[in-house]
Each structure stands twice: as C-alpha cells, then as structure tokens.
C-alpha cells in the first residue's frame, strides 16, 4: 500500500480502445465528476487489487437481496457456526490468493476492497492504535450478526485482538486495538 502523502510515479502509455467503450468511459467519468484518467486508473486498480484473483479465490457475485433472504432464515446459532466455518475454511485462502498472506493488515485491506467493490459504504478510521470500522450494508439484522460473528472470530481467535461490536438492522460498527 502506498502512503497517501506519497505521489505514485506514473507513465504515459497509449492503448487502442473501441470508440463505444471510450464514450461509455467519458459518460461514467462525467457522472462521477472525475477525470477520464482518474476513472481509468481506478478501473485498473480495481482489476489488479481484486478482479485478477477473485475468480481464483472462487468468489462470485450474488445479489444482496438473495443473500439477505438466505441469511434471514438462519438462527443466531446457525449464523455463528456459519461465520466460524467461513473464517476457518475460506478467509485464509482468500487472503493468500488476493494478498499473498493472511495477516491483520491484509485482512483489513481485503475488507476495505470488498466493501468498495460491493458498493457498501464504509468508514475506517485509526485513532492512535484503535481501528474503528462502520459498514452500512442495508442487508438486515441477520447479515449484521453474521458479519459480526465472522469478523469477531477473525479478530479475536485468529489475530488475538479484543474487539467491540455494535449491530443494527443495516449497519455494523466494530473497534479493536492494533496491539
């Protein structure tokens, strides 16, 4: 990861892109009120940070409403068991494939990228060594509970970090100390 204050070196390069694609990119850049160059760089970053390895990690897209309906039918006990299974059997592999390691920093990076790629509004603030996360998923209380149990297991059992969670029907808030 780059230091936000450090300028990344860039390089000029020319590509042949179909005119229709360029028109669509220009429209999208206007909608997002960003330059075409910034949009293309964001698309490349998303591809390199996420899409390149997501298929290898056996990830695929499911509509939020579908996933919400699935978890809405589970009890808290079932959700907790499901969360532990996901953490043990999937998250380490996902971390290894997406970031080459499964560490606390790589987990946090994956969490932020997943939120961004899923268009889930999030806020991650670090005050001294305390991390504060807010995820506004709008997928219901059972989804909040599932994600809470998943992240709790990862933070407390895998990374040995005491954590504090607050859930609502559509939001998950959690805090933990880095050290």
PDB file of C-alpha atoms in Angstrom:
ATOM      1  CA  UNK A   1       0.000   0.000   0.000  1.00  0.00           C
ATOM      2  CA  UNK A   2       1.221   3.496  -0.771  1.00  0.00           C
ATOM      3  CA  UNK A   3       1.484   6.264   1.742  1.00  0.00           C
ATOM      4  CA  UNK A   4      -1.358   8.648   0.886  1.00  0.00           C
ATOM      5  CA  UNK A   5       1.018  11.620   1.024  1.00  0.00           C
ATOM      6  CA  UNK A   6       3.499   9.996  -1.360  1.00  0.00           C
ATOM      7  CA  UNK A   7       2.963  10.628  -5.084  1.00  0.00           C
ATOM      8  CA  UNK A   8       2.977   7.490  -7.152  1.00  0.00           C
ATOM      9  CA  UNK A   9       5.112   7.656 -10.274  1.00  0.00           C
ATOM     10  CA  UNK A  10       3.115   7.422 -13.465  1.00  0.00           C
ATOM     11  CA  UNK A  11       3.917   6.554 -17.040  1.00  0.00           C
ATOM     12  CA  UNK A  12       2.279   7.637 -20.267  1.00  0.00           C
ATOM     13  CA  UNK A  13       1.051   4.784 -22.463  1.00  0.00           C
ATOM     14  CA  UNK A  14      -1.226   4.509 -25.490  1.00  0.00           C
ATOM     15  CA  UNK A  15      -3.987   1.931 -25.959  1.00  0.00           C
ATOM     16  CA  UNK A  16      -6.404   1.278 -28.791  1.00  0.00           C
ATOM     17  CA  UNK A  17      -9.867   1.162 -27.240  1.00  0.00           C
ATOM     18  CA  UNK A  18     -13.162   0.775 -29.136  1.00  0.00           C
ATOM     19  CA  UNK A  19     -14.863   4.152 -29.598  1.00  0.00           C
ATOM     20  CA  UNK A  20     -18.038   2.906 -27.913  1.00  0.00           C
ATOM     21  CA  UNK A  21     -16.038   1.962 -24.792  1.00  0.00           C
ATOM     22  CA  UNK A  22     -14.352   5.376 -24.728  1.00  0.00           C
ATOM     23  CA  UNK A  23     -17.768   7.061 -24.967  1.00  0.00           C
ATOM     24  CA  UNK A  24     -19.068   4.962 -22.076  1.00  0.00           C
ATOM     25  CA  UNK A  25     -15.993   5.782 -20.001  1.00  0.00           C
ATOM     26  CA  UNK A  26     -16.411   9.507 -20.699  1.00  0.00           C
ATOM     27  CA  UNK A  27     -20.084   9.337 -19.643  1.00  0.00           C
ATOM     28  CA  UNK A  28     -19.152   7.492 -16.456  1.00  0.00           C
ATOM     29  CA  UNK A  29     -16.403   9.992 -15.638  1.00  0.00           C
ATOM     30  CA  UNK A  30     -18.893  12.866 -16.022  1.00  0.00           C
ATOM     31  CA  UNK A  31     -21.421  11.120 -13.756  1.00  0.00           C
ATOM     32  CA  UNK A  32     -18.762  10.523 -11.126  1.00  0.00           C
ATOM     33  CA  UNK A  33     -17.335  14.026 -11.597  1.00  0.00           C
ATOM     34  CA  UNK A  34     -13.803  12.747 -12.094  1.00  0.00           C
ATOM     35  CA  UNK A  35     -11.363  12.942 -14.947  1.00  0.00           C
ATOM     36  CA  UNK A  36     -11.268  10.186 -17.522  1.00  0.00           C
ATOM     37  CA  UNK A  37      -7.688   9.425 -16.464  1.00  0.00           C
ATOM     38  CA  UNK A  38      -8.721   9.057 -12.803  1.00  0.00           C
ATOM     39  CA  UNK A  39     -11.602   6.752 -13.749  1.00  0.00           C
ATOM     40  CA  UNK A  40      -9.405   4.536 -15.929  1.00  0.00           C
ATOM     41  CA  UNK A  41      -6.779   4.388 -13.160  1.00  0.00           C
ATOM     42  CA  UNK A  42      -9.497   3.366 -10.675  1.00  0.00           C
ATOM     43  CA  UNK A  43     -10.716   0.642 -13.035  1.00  0.00           C
ATOM     44  CA  UNK A  44      -7.150  -0.664 -13.427  1.00  0.00           C
ATOM     45  CA  UNK A  45      -6.589  -0.544  -9.661  1.00  0.00           C
ATOM     46  CA  UNK A  46      -9.852  -2.453  -9.038  1.00  0.00           C
ATOM     47  CA  UNK A  47      -8.829  -5.064 -11.571  1.00  0.00           C
ATOM     48  CA  UNK A  48      -5.337  -5.514 -10.143  1.00  0.00           C
ATOM     49  CA  UNK A  49      -6.411  -5.361  -6.461  1.00  0.00           C
ATOM     50  CA  UNK A  50      -9.499  -7.531  -6.741  1.00  0.00           C
ATOM     51  CA  UNK A  51     -10.704  -8.971 -10.025  1.00  0.00           C
ATOM     52  CA  UNK A  52      -7.411 -10.571 -11.067  1.00  0.00           C
ATOM     53  CA  UNK A  53      -7.518 -13.060  -8.191  1.00  0.00           C
ATOM     54  CA  UNK A  54     -11.192 -13.093  -7.172  1.00  0.00           C
ATOM     55  CA  UNK A  55     -12.049 -15.944  -9.543  1.00  0.00           C
ATOM     56  CA  UNK A  56      -9.084 -17.972  -8.284  1.00  0.00           C
ATOM     57  CA  UNK A  57     -10.383 -17.401  -4.750  1.00  0.00           C
ATOM     58  CA  UNK A  58     -13.677 -18.881  -6.009  1.00  0.00           C
ATOM     59  CA  UNK A  59     -15.577 -15.660  -5.422  1.00  0.00           C
ATOM     60  CA  UNK A  60     -18.669 -14.747  -7.395  1.00  0.00           C
ATOM     61  CA  UNK A  61     -21.389 -12.129  -7.307  1.00  0.00           C
ATOM     62  CA  UNK A  62     -24.763 -12.722  -5.648  1.00  0.00           C
ATOM     63  CA  UNK A  63     -27.465 -10.049  -5.472  1.00  0.00           C
ATOM     64  CA  UNK A  64     -27.713  -8.546  -1.983  1.00  0.00           C
ATOM     65  CA  UNK A  65     -31.422  -9.324  -1.773  1.00  0.00           C
ATOM     66  CA  UNK A  66     -30.741 -13.015  -2.499  1.00  0.00           C
ATOM     67  CA  UNK A  67     -28.039 -13.281   0.142  1.00  0.00           C
ATOM     68  CA  UNK A  68     -30.207 -11.393   2.654  1.00  0.00           C
ATOM     69  CA  UNK A  69     -33.081 -13.835   2.116  1.00  0.00           C
ATOM     70  CA  UNK A  70     -30.723 -16.765   2.680  1.00  0.00           C
ATOM     71  CA  UNK A  71     -29.347 -15.499   5.988  1.00  0.00           C
ATOM     72  CA  UNK A  72     -32.734 -14.195   7.188  1.00  0.00           C
ATOM     73  CA  UNK A  73     -33.853 -17.820   7.551  1.00  0.00           C
ATOM     74  CA  UNK A  74     -30.988 -18.808   9.867  1.00  0.00           C
ATOM     75  CA  UNK A  75     -30.915 -18.666  13.672  1.00  0.00           C
ATOM     76  CA  UNK A  76     -28.174 -16.788  15.521  1.00  0.00           C
ATOM     77  CA  UNK A  77     -26.599 -20.129  16.438  1.00  0.00           C
ATOM     78  CA  UNK A  78     -26.559 -21.209  12.782  1.00  0.00           C
ATOM     79  CA  UNK A  79     -25.156 -17.836  11.734  1.00  0.00           C
ATOM     80  CA  UNK A  80     -22.361 -18.118  14.337  1.00  0.00           C
ATOM     81  CA  UNK A  81     -21.458 -21.623  13.143  1.00  0.00           C
ATOM     82  CA  UNK A  82     -21.560 -20.454   9.525  1.00  0.00           C
ATOM     83  CA  UNK A  83     -19.284 -17.482  10.349  1.00  0.00           C
ATOM     84  CA  UNK A  84     -16.674 -19.701  12.022  1.00  0.00           C
ATOM     85  CA  UNK A  85     -16.744 -22.114   9.080  1.00  0.00           C
ATOM     86  CA  UNK A  86     -16.274 -19.241   6.618  1.00  0.00           C
ATOM     87  CA  UNK A  87     -13.384 -17.832   8.674  1.00  0.00           C
ATOM     88  CA  UNK A  88     -11.598 -21.172   9.021  1.00  0.00           C
ATOM     89  CA  UNK A  89     -12.184 -22.609   5.565  1.00  0.00           C
ATOM     90  CA  UNK A  90     -12.420 -19.594   3.265  1.00  0.00           C
ATOM     91  CA  UNK A  91     -10.829 -16.426   4.638  1.00  0.00           C
ATOM     92  CA  UNK A  92      -7.262 -17.703   4.928  1.00  0.00           C
ATOM     93  CA  UNK A  93      -7.357 -18.986   1.334  1.00  0.00           C
ATOM     94  CA  UNK A  94      -8.917 -15.737   0.112  1.00  0.00           C
ATOM     95  CA  UNK A  95      -6.218 -13.735   1.901  1.00  0.00           C
ATOM     96  CA  UNK A  96      -3.458 -15.880   0.454  1.00  0.00           C
ATOM     97  CA  UNK A  97      -4.814 -15.632  -3.082  1.00  0.00           C
ATOM     98  CA  UNK A  98      -5.703 -11.925  -3.004  1.00  0.00           C
ATOM     99  CA  UNK A  99      -2.758 -10.608  -0.954  1.00  0.00           C
ATOM    100  CA  UNK A 100      -0.193 -13.404  -0.723  1.00  0.00           C
ATOM    101  CA  UNK A 101      -0.625 -13.594   3.045  1.00  0.00           C
ATOM    102  CA  UNK A 102      -3.288 -13.659   5.734  1.00  0.00           C
ATOM    103  CA  UNK A 103      -2.279 -11.086   8.293  1.00  0.00           C
ATOM    104  CA  UNK A 104      -4.191  -8.379  10.113  1.00  0.00           C
ATOM    105  CA  UNK A 105      -3.152  -5.724   7.531  1.00  0.00           C
ATOM    106  CA  UNK A 106      -4.093  -7.987   4.602  1.00  0.00           C
ATOM    107  CA  UNK A 107      -7.455  -8.797   6.254  1.00  0.00           C
ATOM    108  CA  UNK A 108      -8.192  -5.071   6.687  1.00  0.00           C
ATOM    109  CA  UNK A 109      -7.170  -4.406   3.086  1.00  0.00           C
ATOM    110  CA  UNK A 110      -9.467  -7.183   1.836  1.00  0.00           C
ATOM    111  CA  UNK A 111     -12.321  -5.867   3.996  1.00  0.00           C
ATOM    112  CA  UNK A 112     -11.965  -2.352   2.575  1.00  0.00           C
ATOM    113  CA  UNK A 113     -11.667  -3.587  -1.009  1.00  0.00           C
ATOM    114  CA  UNK A 114     -14.622  -5.953  -0.626  1.00  0.00           C
ATOM    115  CA  UNK A 115     -16.737  -3.102   0.773  1.00  0.00           C
ATOM    116  CA  UNK A 116     -15.717  -0.780  -2.055  1.00  0.00           C
ATOM    117  CA  UNK A 117     -16.199  -3.416  -4.759  1.00  0.00           C
ATOM    118  CA  UNK A 118     -19.620  -4.336  -3.304  1.00  0.00           C
ATOM    119  CA  UNK A 119     -20.643  -0.650  -3.110  1.00  0.00           C
ATOM    120  CA  UNK A 120     -21.096  -0.952   0.638  1.00  0.00           C
ATOM    121  CA  UNK A 121     -20.480   2.426   2.242  1.00  0.00           C
ATOM    122  CA  UNK A 122     -17.815   2.108   4.912  1.00  0.00           C
ATOM    123  CA  UNK A 123     -15.605   4.241   7.074  1.00  0.00           C
ATOM    124  CA  UNK A 124     -12.306   3.084   8.541  1.00  0.00           C
ATOM    125  CA  UNK A 125     -10.593   5.411  10.961  1.00  0.00           C
ATOM    126  CA  UNK A 126      -7.481   4.783  13.011  1.00  0.00           C
ATOM    127  CA  UNK A 127      -7.010   6.871  16.138  1.00  0.00           C
ATOM    128  CA  UNK A 128      -3.673   6.015  17.732  1.00  0.00           C
ATOM    129  CA  UNK A 129      -3.801   2.222  17.596  1.00  0.00           C
ATOM    130  CA  UNK A 130      -7.608   1.861  17.708  1.00  0.00           C
ATOM    131  CA  UNK A 131      -9.329   0.891  14.464  1.00  0.00           C
ATOM    132  CA  UNK A 132     -12.966   1.976  14.064  1.00  0.00           C
ATOM    133  CA  UNK A 133     -14.999   0.494  11.209  1.00  0.00           C
ATOM    134  CA  UNK A 134     -18.514   1.338  10.147  1.00  0.00           C
ATOM    135  CA  UNK A 135     -20.163  -0.737   7.397  1.00  0.00           C
ATOM    136  CA  UNK A 136     -23.601   0.289   6.171  1.00  0.00           C
ATOM    137  CA  UNK A 137     -24.711  -2.779   4.230  1.00  0.00           C
ATOM    138  CA  UNK A 138     -28.527  -2.367   4.218  1.00  0.00           C
ATOM    139  CA  UNK A 139     -28.993  -6.154   4.241  1.00  0.00           C
ATOM    140  CA  UNK A 140     -30.815  -6.751   7.509  1.00  0.00           C
ATOM    141  CA  UNK A 141     -30.051  -7.707  11.091  1.00  0.00           C
ATOM    142  CA  UNK A 142     -29.076 -11.309  10.363  1.00  0.00           C
ATOM    143  CA  UNK A 143     -26.448 -10.144   7.877  1.00  0.00           C
ATOM    144  CA  UNK A 144     -25.127  -7.733  10.538  1.00  0.00           C
ATOM    145  CA  UNK A 145     -24.974 -10.624  13.001  1.00  0.00           C
ATOM    146  CA  UNK A 146     -23.245 -12.946  10.506  1.00  0.00           C
ATOM    147  CA  UNK A 147     -20.578 -10.380   9.621  1.00  0.00           C
ATOM    148  CA  UNK A 148     -20.118  -9.516  13.300  1.00  0.00           C
ATOM    149  CA  UNK A 149     -19.513 -13.171  14.148  1.00  0.00           C
ATOM    150  CA  UNK A 150     -17.177 -13.620  11.174  1.00  0.00           C
ATOM    151  CA  UNK A 151     -15.061 -10.550  11.980  1.00  0.00           C
ATOM    152  CA  UNK A 152     -15.148 -11.294  15.713  1.00  0.00           C
ATOM    153  CA  UNK A 153     -13.771 -14.774  15.122  1.00  0.00           C
ATOM    154  CA  UNK A 154     -11.069 -13.494  12.763  1.00  0.00           C
ATOM    155  CA  UNK A 155     -10.022 -10.650  15.059  1.00  0.00           C
ATOM    156  CA  UNK A 156     -10.241 -12.452  18.402  1.00  0.00           C
ATOM    157  CA  UNK A 157      -9.434 -16.085  17.593  1.00  0.00           C
ATOM    158  CA  UNK A 158      -7.085 -15.735  14.622  1.00  0.00           C
ATOM    159  CA  UNK A 159      -5.361 -12.407  15.369  1.00  0.00           C
ATOM    160  CA  UNK A 160      -5.896 -12.331  19.164  1.00  0.00           C
ATOM    161  CA  UNK A 161      -7.349  -8.802  19.177  1.00  0.00           C
ATOM    162  CA  UNK A 162     -10.124  -7.947  21.611  1.00  0.00           C
ATOM    163  CA  UNK A 163     -12.954  -6.356  19.658  1.00  0.00           C
ATOM    164  CA  UNK A 164     -16.172  -4.494  20.367  1.00  0.00           C
ATOM    165  CA  UNK A 165     -19.188  -4.739  18.041  1.00  0.00           C
ATOM    166  CA  UNK A 166     -22.460  -2.884  17.656  1.00  0.00           C
ATOM    167  CA  UNK A 167     -25.034  -4.065  15.133  1.00  0.00           C
ATOM    168  CA  UNK A 168     -28.271  -2.638  13.813  1.00  0.00           C
ATOM    169  CA  UNK A 169     -30.583  -3.885  11.100  1.00  0.00           C
ATOM    170  CA  UNK A 170     -28.380  -2.368   8.399  1.00  0.00           C
ATOM    171  CA  UNK A 171     -25.084  -1.353   9.984  1.00  0.00           C
ATOM    172  CA  UNK A 172     -22.115  -2.983  11.658  1.00  0.00           C
ATOM    173  CA  UNK A 173     -19.736  -0.987  13.833  1.00  0.00           C
ATOM    174  CA  UNK A 174     -16.632  -2.527  15.318  1.00  0.00           C
ATOM    175  CA  UNK A 175     -13.499  -1.430  17.117  1.00  0.00           C
ATOM    176  CA  UNK A 176     -10.262  -3.110  18.054  1.00  0.00           C
ATOM    177  CA  UNK A 177      -6.756  -2.214  19.127  1.00  0.00           C
ATOM    178  CA  UNK A 178      -3.953  -2.969  16.728  1.00  0.00           C
ATOM    179  CA  UNK A 179      -1.618  -4.002  19.564  1.00  0.00           C
TER     180      UNK A 179
END
